[in-house]
Coordinates of C-alpha atoms in Angstrom, one line a residue:
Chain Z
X757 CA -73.9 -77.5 73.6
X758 CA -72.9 -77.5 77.0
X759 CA -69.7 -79.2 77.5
X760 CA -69.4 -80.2 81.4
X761 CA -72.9 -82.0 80.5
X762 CA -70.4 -84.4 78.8
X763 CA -67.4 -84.5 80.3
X764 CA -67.8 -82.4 83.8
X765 CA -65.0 -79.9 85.4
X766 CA -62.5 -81.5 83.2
X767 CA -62.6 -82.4 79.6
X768 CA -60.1 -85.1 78.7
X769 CA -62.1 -87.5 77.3
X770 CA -61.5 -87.7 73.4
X771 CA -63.9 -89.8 73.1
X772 CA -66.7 -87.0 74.6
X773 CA -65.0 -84.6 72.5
X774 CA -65.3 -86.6 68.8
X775 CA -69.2 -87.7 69.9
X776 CA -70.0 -83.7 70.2
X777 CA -68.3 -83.5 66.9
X778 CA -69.5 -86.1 64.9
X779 CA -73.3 -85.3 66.5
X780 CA -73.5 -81.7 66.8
X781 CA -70.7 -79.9 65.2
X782 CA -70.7 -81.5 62.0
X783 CA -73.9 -81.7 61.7
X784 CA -74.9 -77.8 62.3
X785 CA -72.3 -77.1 60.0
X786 CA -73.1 -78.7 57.1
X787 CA -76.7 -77.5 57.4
X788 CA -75.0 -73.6 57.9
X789 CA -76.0 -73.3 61.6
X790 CA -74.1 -72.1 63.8
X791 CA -72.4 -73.6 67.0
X792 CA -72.5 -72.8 70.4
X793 CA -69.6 -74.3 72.5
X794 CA -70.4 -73.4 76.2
X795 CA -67.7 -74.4 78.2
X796 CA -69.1 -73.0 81.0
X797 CA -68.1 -74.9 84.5
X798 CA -65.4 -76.5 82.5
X799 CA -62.0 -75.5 84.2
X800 CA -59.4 -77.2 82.3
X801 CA -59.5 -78.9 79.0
X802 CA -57.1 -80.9 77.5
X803 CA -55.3 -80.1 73.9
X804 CA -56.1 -84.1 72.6
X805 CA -59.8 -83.1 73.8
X806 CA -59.8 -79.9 71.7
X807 CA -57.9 -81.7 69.2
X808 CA -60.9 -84.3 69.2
X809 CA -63.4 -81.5 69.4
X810 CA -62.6 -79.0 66.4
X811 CA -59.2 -79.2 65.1
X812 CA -60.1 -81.3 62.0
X813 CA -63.0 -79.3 61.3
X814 CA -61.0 -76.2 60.9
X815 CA -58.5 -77.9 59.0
X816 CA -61.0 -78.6 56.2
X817 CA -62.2 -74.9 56.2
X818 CA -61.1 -72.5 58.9
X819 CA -63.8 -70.1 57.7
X820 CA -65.9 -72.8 60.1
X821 CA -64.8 -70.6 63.0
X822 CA -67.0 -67.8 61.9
X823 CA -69.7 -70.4 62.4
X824 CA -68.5 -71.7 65.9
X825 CA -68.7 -69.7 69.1
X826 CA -66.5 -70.6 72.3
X827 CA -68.1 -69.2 75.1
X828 CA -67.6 -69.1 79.3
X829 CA -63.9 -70.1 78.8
X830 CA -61.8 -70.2 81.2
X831 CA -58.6 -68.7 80.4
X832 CA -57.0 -72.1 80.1
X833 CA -59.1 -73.4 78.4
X834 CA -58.8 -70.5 76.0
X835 CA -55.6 -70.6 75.6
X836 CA -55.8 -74.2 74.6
X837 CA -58.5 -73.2 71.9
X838 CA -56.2 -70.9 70.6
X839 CA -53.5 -73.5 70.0
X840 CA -55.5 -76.0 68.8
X841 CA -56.9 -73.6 66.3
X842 CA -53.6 -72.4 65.3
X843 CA -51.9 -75.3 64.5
X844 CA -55.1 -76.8 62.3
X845 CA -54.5 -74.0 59.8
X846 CA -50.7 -74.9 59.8
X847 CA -49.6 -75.7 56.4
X848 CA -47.0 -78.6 56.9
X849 CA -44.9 -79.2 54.1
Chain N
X493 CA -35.4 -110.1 87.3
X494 CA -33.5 -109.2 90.6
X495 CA -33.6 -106.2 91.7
X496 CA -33.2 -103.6 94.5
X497 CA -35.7 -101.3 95.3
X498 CA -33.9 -98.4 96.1
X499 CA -35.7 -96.1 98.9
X500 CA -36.0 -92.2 98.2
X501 CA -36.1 -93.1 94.7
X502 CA -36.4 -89.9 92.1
X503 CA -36.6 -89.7 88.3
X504 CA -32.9 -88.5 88.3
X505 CA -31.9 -92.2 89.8
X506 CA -34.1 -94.2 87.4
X507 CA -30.5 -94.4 85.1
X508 CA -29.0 -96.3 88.0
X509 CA -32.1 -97.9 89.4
X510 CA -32.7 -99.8 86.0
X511 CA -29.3 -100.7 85.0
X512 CA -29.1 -103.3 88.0
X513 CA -32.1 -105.2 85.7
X514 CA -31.0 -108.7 84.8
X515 CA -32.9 -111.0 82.7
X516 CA -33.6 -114.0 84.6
X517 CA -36.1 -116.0 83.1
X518 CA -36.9 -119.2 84.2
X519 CA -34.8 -118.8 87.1
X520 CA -36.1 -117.3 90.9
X521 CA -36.3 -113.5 91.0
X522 CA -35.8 -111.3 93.8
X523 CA -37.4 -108.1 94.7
X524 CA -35.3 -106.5 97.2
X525 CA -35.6 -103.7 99.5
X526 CA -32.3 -101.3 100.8
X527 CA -32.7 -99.8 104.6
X528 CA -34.1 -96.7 103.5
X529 CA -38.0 -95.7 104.6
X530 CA -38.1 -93.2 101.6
X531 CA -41.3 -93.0 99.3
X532 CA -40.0 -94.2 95.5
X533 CA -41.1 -92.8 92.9
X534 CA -44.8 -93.5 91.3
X535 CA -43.4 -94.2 87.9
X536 CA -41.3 -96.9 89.6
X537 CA -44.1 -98.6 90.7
X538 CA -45.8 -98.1 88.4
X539 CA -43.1 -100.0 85.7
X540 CA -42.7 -102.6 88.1
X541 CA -46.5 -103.8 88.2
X542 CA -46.8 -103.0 84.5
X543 CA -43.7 -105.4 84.3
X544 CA -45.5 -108.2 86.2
X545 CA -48.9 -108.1 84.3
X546 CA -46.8 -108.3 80.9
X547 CA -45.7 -111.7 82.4
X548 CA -49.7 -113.0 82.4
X549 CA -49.9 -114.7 85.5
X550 CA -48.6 -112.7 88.0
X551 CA -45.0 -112.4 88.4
X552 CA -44.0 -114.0 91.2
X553 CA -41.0 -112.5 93.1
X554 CA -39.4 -113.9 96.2
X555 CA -37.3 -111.7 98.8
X556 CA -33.7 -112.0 100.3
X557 CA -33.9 -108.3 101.8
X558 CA -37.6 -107.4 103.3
X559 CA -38.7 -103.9 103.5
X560 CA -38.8 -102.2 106.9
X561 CA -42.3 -102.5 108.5
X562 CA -44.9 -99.7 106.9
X563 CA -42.4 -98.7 104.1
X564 CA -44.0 -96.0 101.6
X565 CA -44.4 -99.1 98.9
X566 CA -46.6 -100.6 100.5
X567 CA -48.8 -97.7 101.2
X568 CA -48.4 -97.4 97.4
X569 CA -50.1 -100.6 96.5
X570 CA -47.5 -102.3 95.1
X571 CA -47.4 -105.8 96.6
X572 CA -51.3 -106.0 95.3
X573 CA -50.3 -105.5 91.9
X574 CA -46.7 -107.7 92.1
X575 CA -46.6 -110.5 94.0
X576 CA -43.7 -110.9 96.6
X577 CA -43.3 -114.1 98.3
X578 CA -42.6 -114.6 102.0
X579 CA -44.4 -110.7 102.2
X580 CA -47.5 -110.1 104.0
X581 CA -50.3 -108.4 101.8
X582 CA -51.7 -105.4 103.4
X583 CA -54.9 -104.0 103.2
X584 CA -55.7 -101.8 100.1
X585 CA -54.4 -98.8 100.9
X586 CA -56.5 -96.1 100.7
X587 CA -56.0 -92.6 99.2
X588 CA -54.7 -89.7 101.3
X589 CA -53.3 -86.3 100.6
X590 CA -50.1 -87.2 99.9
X591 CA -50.7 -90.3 97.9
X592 CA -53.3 -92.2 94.9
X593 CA -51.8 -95.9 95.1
X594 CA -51.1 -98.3 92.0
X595 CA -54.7 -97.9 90.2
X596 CA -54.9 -100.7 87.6
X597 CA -57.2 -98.7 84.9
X598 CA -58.9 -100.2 81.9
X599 CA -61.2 -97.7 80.4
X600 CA -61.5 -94.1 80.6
X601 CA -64.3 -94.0 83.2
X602 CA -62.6 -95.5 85.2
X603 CA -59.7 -92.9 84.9
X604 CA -62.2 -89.8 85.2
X605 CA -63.7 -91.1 88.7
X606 CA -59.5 -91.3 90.1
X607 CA -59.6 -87.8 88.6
X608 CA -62.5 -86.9 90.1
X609 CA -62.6 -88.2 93.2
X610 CA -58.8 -88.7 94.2
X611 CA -57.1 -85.5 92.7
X612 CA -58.5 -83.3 94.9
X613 CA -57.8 -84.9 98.2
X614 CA -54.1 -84.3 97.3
X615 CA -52.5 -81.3 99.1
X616 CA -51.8 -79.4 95.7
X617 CA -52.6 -75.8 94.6
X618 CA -55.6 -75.8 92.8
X619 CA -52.9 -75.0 89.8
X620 CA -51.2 -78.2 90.2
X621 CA -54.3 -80.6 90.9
X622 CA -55.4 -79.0 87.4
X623 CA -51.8 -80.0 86.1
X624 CA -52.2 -83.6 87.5
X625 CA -55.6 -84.2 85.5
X626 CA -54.1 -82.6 82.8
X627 CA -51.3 -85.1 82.6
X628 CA -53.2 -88.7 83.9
X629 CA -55.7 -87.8 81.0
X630 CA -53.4 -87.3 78.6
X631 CA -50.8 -90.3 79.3
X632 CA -53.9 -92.5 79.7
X633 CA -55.4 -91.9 76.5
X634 CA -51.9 -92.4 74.5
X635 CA -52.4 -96.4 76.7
X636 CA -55.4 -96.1 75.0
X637 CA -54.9 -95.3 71.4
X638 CA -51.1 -96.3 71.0
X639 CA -49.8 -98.9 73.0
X640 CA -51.9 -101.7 72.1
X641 CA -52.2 -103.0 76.1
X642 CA -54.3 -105.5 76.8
X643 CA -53.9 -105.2 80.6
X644 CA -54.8 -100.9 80.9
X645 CA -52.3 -99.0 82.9
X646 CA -51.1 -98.7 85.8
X647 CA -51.2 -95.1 87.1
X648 CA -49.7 -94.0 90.8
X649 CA -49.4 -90.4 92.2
X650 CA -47.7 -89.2 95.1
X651 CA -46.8 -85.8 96.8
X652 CA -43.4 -85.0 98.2
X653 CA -42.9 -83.3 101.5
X654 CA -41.6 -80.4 99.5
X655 CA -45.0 -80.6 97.7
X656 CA -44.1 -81.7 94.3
X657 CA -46.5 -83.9 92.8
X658 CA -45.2 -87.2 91.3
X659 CA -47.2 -89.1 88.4
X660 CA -46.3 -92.6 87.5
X661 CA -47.9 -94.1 84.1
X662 CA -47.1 -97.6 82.5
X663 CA -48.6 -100.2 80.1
X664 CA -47.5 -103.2 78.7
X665 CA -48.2 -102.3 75.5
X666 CA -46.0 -102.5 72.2
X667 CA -43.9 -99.7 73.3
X668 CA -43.4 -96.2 71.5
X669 CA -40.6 -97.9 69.0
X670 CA -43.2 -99.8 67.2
X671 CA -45.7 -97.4 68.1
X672 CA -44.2 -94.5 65.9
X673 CA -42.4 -96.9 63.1
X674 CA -46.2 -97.6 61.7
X675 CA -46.1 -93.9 60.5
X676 CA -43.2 -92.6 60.7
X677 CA -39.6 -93.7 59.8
X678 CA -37.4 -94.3 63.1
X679 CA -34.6 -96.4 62.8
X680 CA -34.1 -97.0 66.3
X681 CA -35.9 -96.5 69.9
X682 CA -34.0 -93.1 71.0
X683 CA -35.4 -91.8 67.5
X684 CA -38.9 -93.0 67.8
X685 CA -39.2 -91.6 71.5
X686 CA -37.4 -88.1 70.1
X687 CA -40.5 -88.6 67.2
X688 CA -43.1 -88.7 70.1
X689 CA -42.1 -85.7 71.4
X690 CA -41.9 -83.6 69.0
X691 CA -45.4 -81.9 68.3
X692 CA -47.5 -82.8 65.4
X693 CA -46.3 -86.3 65.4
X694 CA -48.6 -88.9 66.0
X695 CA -48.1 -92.4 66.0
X696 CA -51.8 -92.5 64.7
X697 CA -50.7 -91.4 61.1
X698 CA -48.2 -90.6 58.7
X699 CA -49.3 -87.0 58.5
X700 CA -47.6 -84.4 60.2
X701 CA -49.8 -82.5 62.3
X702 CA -51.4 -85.5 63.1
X703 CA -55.6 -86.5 61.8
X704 CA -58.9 -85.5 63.1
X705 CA -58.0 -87.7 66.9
X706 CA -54.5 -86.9 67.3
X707 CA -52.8 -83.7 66.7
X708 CA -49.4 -85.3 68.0
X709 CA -48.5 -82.8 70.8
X710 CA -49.7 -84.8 73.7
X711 CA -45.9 -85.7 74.9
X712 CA -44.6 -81.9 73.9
X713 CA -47.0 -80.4 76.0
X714 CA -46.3 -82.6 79.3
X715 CA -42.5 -81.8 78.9
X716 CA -43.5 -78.1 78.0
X717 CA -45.5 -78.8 81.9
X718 CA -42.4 -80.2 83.3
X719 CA -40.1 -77.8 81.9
X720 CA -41.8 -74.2 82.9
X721 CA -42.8 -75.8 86.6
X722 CA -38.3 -76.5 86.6
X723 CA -39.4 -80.2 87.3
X724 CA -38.1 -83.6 85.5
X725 CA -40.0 -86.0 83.3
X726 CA -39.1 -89.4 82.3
X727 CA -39.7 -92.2 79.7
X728 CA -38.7 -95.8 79.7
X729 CA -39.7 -98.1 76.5
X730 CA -38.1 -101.0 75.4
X731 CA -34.3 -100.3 76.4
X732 CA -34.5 -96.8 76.1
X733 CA -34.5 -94.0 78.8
X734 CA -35.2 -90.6 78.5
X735 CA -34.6 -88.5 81.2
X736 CA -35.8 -84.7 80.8
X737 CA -34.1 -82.7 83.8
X738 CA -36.4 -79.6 83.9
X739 CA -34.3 -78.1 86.8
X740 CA -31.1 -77.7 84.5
X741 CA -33.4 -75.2 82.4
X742 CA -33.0 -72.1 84.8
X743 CA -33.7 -71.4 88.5
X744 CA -37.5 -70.7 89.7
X745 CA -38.9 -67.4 88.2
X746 CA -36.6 -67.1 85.2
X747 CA -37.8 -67.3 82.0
X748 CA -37.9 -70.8 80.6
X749 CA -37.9 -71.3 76.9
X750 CA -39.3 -74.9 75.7
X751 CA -37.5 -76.8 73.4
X752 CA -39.2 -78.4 71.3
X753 CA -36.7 -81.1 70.0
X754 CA -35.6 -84.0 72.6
X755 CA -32.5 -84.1 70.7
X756 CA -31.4 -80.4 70.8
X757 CA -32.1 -80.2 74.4
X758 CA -29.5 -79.8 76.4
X759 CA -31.5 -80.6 79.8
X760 CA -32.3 -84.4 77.9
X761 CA -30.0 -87.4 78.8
X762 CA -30.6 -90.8 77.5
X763 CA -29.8 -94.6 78.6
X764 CA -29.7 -97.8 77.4
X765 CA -31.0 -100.3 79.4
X766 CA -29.9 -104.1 79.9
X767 CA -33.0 -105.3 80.2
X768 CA -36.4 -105.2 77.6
X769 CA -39.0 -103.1 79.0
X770 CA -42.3 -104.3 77.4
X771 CA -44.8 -101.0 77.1
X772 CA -43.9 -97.8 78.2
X773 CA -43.7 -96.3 81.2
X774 CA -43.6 -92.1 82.1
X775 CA -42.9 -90.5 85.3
X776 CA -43.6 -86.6 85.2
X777 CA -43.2 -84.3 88.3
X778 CA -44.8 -81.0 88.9
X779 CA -44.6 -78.1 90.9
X780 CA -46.6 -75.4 90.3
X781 CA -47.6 -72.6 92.6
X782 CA -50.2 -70.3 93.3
X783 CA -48.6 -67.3 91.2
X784 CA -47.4 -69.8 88.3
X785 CA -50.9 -69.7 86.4
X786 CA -50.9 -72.9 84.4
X787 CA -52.6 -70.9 81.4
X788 CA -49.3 -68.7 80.9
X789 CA -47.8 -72.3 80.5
X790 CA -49.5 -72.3 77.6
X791 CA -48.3 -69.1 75.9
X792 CA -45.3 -70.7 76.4
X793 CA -45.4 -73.9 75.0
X794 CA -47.5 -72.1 72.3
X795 CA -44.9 -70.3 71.4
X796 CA -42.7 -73.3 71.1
X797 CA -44.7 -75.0 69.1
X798 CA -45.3 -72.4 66.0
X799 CA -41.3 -72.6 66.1
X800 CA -41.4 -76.4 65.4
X801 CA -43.3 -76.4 62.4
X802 CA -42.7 -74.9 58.3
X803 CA -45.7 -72.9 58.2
X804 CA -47.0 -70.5 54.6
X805 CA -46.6 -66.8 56.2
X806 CA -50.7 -66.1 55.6
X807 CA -53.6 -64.7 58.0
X808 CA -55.5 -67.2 59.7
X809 CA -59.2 -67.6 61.4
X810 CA -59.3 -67.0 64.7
X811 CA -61.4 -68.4 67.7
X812 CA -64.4 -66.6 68.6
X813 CA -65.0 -66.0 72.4
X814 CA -67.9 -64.8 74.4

């Protein structure tokens, strides 16, 4: 999945972010496929869009990220996967 | 209302600015301008033509003290968005590279073409044109999904001679107040805005961390953004101010440490207003340059945020990158 093809040079669109979630991500998942996340072109993302994108899918098993591969990252944009990730598997009282 | 304009306006004077509101309703309102040529601040603006759409018809506003010929507001846009008798409209103004006028936005398309087509042209390091995205995305989708606005936003950008970027965001929503108080108990405004800040709080749900949309940390990380680049962000809803002065923090090129509580930040000052604000309205400034790489903001603010929550001590998954 190529994400500029939905949101170009800068994904902030939540929106974008829950429609590759709800009809890709999900999806692969459930059937045990992996995920390709290709962030290629993509310069900045947003935390809400990476939020949107992933976070509630690792909350409900982080062993999901075994499955999903981040690729062509900028380093912001990896650093924002990192938090994202992080915090999902945060156990709040 | 009546009130002064003031020229050379900055987040700093918004205390003073807005505490010369009056209520005035049902009686003429003035919108006057001081003798200063001095660009004021987006978020101004921005408030003010938030202000006027709240009112439904537009607001009408008569003058007693015009503004000097060409002054910066009306480069800005805003006599298209509030209407100023006895003041000539002037053409649409157009954007440059030190400015985006008052953009009335409605749907997130819309926002992504400013973005795309209107960032760039400002004169910014490619850091900070990536920090202004970062922030008009994020303060427009919380119009989106929190304030309940019929009316969009109002967004406004503008670049000081000093080159720090100035972003102006305001709806006419419900404000934060009753934004927050759906999930969360806040017994008063400065609580609820102190709520919005503080990351995994979402007005979206009860659940701390926030749900599968909204992990809360929207508002943390633009202050985090503010606070490493030693710039100033503001919020105005209902009668509350927040001023965050990022400046007080620590001179350029020492380390900053982001707090992640509004209320146990020193650098925070807060102000009753005398006036209802209807919506919310936030002004953040940046400056970031070339050799501030906006992706070691990020290791800051992530280290500030893993000291906001109560976390179980166990290994976790990590990302996979190729």
């Amino acid at each position: 999945m190529k994400i500029y093809a939905s949101t170009g040079p800068f994904a902030g669109d939540k929106d974008a972010a829950a429609h590759i979630r709800d009809s890709y991500i999900r999806p692969e998942l459930s059937q045990g496929r992996p995920v390709l996340l290709d962030f290629l072109d993509v310069g900045l993302a947003t935390q809400s869009f990476v939020h949107a994108l992933v976070a509630g899918v690792v909350r409900e098993d982080p062993r999901a990220l075994e499955f999903i591969e981040f690729r062509n990252c900028s380093s912001g944009v990896k650093q924002i996967i990192e938090i994202v990730v992080d915090y999902a598997q945060t156990q709040f009282e | 209302m009546n009130l002064l304009v003031p020229g050379g306006l900055a987040l700093a004077g918004l205390p003073d600015a807005l505490a010369q509101f009056r209520d005035t309703s049902g009686i003429e309102s003035f919108l006057d301008f001081d003798s200063s040529n001095d660009p004021v601040h987006p978020a101004f603006l921005c408030l003010l033509a938030a202000q006027s759409a709240a009112d439904g018809s537009v607001h009408g506003y008569s003058v007693r003290r015009p503004p000097l010929v060409d002054h910066p507001v009306s480069r800005m846009g805003l006599f298209e968005h509030v209407s100023v008798e006895g003041l000539e409209k002037l053409d649409r103004s157009d954007p440059t590279g030190d400015r985006i006028p008052i953009q009335h936005v409605r749907d997130s398309k819309a926002l992504g073409d400013i973005v795309t087509d209107f960032v760039p042209i400002l004169h910014a390091s490619a850091e900070t044109a990536s920090a202004v995205a970062y922030v008009l995305h994020e303060l427009f989708r919380n119009v989106v999904e929190h304030s309940g606005s019929q009316n969009g936003a109002f967004i406004c950008v503008d670049r000081t001679q000093a080159g720090i970027v100035r972003i102006g965001v305001s709806d006419s929503g419900i404000g934060v107040f009753q934004t927050i108080r759906r999930s969360h108990p806040a017994d008063d405004e400065r609580r609820a805005v102190a709520l919005a800040f503080e990351p995994g709080v979402s007005g979206s749900t009860s659940r701390f961390g926030g749900d599968d949309r909204n992990g809360g940390a929207g508002l943390f990380f633009m202050k985090s953004i503010a606070s490493v680049s030693g710039q100033s962000m503001a919020m105005v809803t209902g009668r509350t101010l927040m001023l965050f002065s990022g400046a007080s923090n620590g001179s350029s090129g020492e380390h900053v440490s982001v707090q992640p509580s509004l209320e146990a930040d020193a650098a925070v000052a807060w102000a009753h207003l005398p006036v209802h604000f209807a919506g919310t309205m936030v002004g953040v400034d940046l400056a970031i340059s070339d050799d501030t790489l906006f992706d070691a903001l990020f290791a800051e603010i992530r280290g500030a945020y893993n000291l906001n929550v109560r976390t179980e001590k166990k290994a976790r998954q990590r990302a996979r990158f190729t």
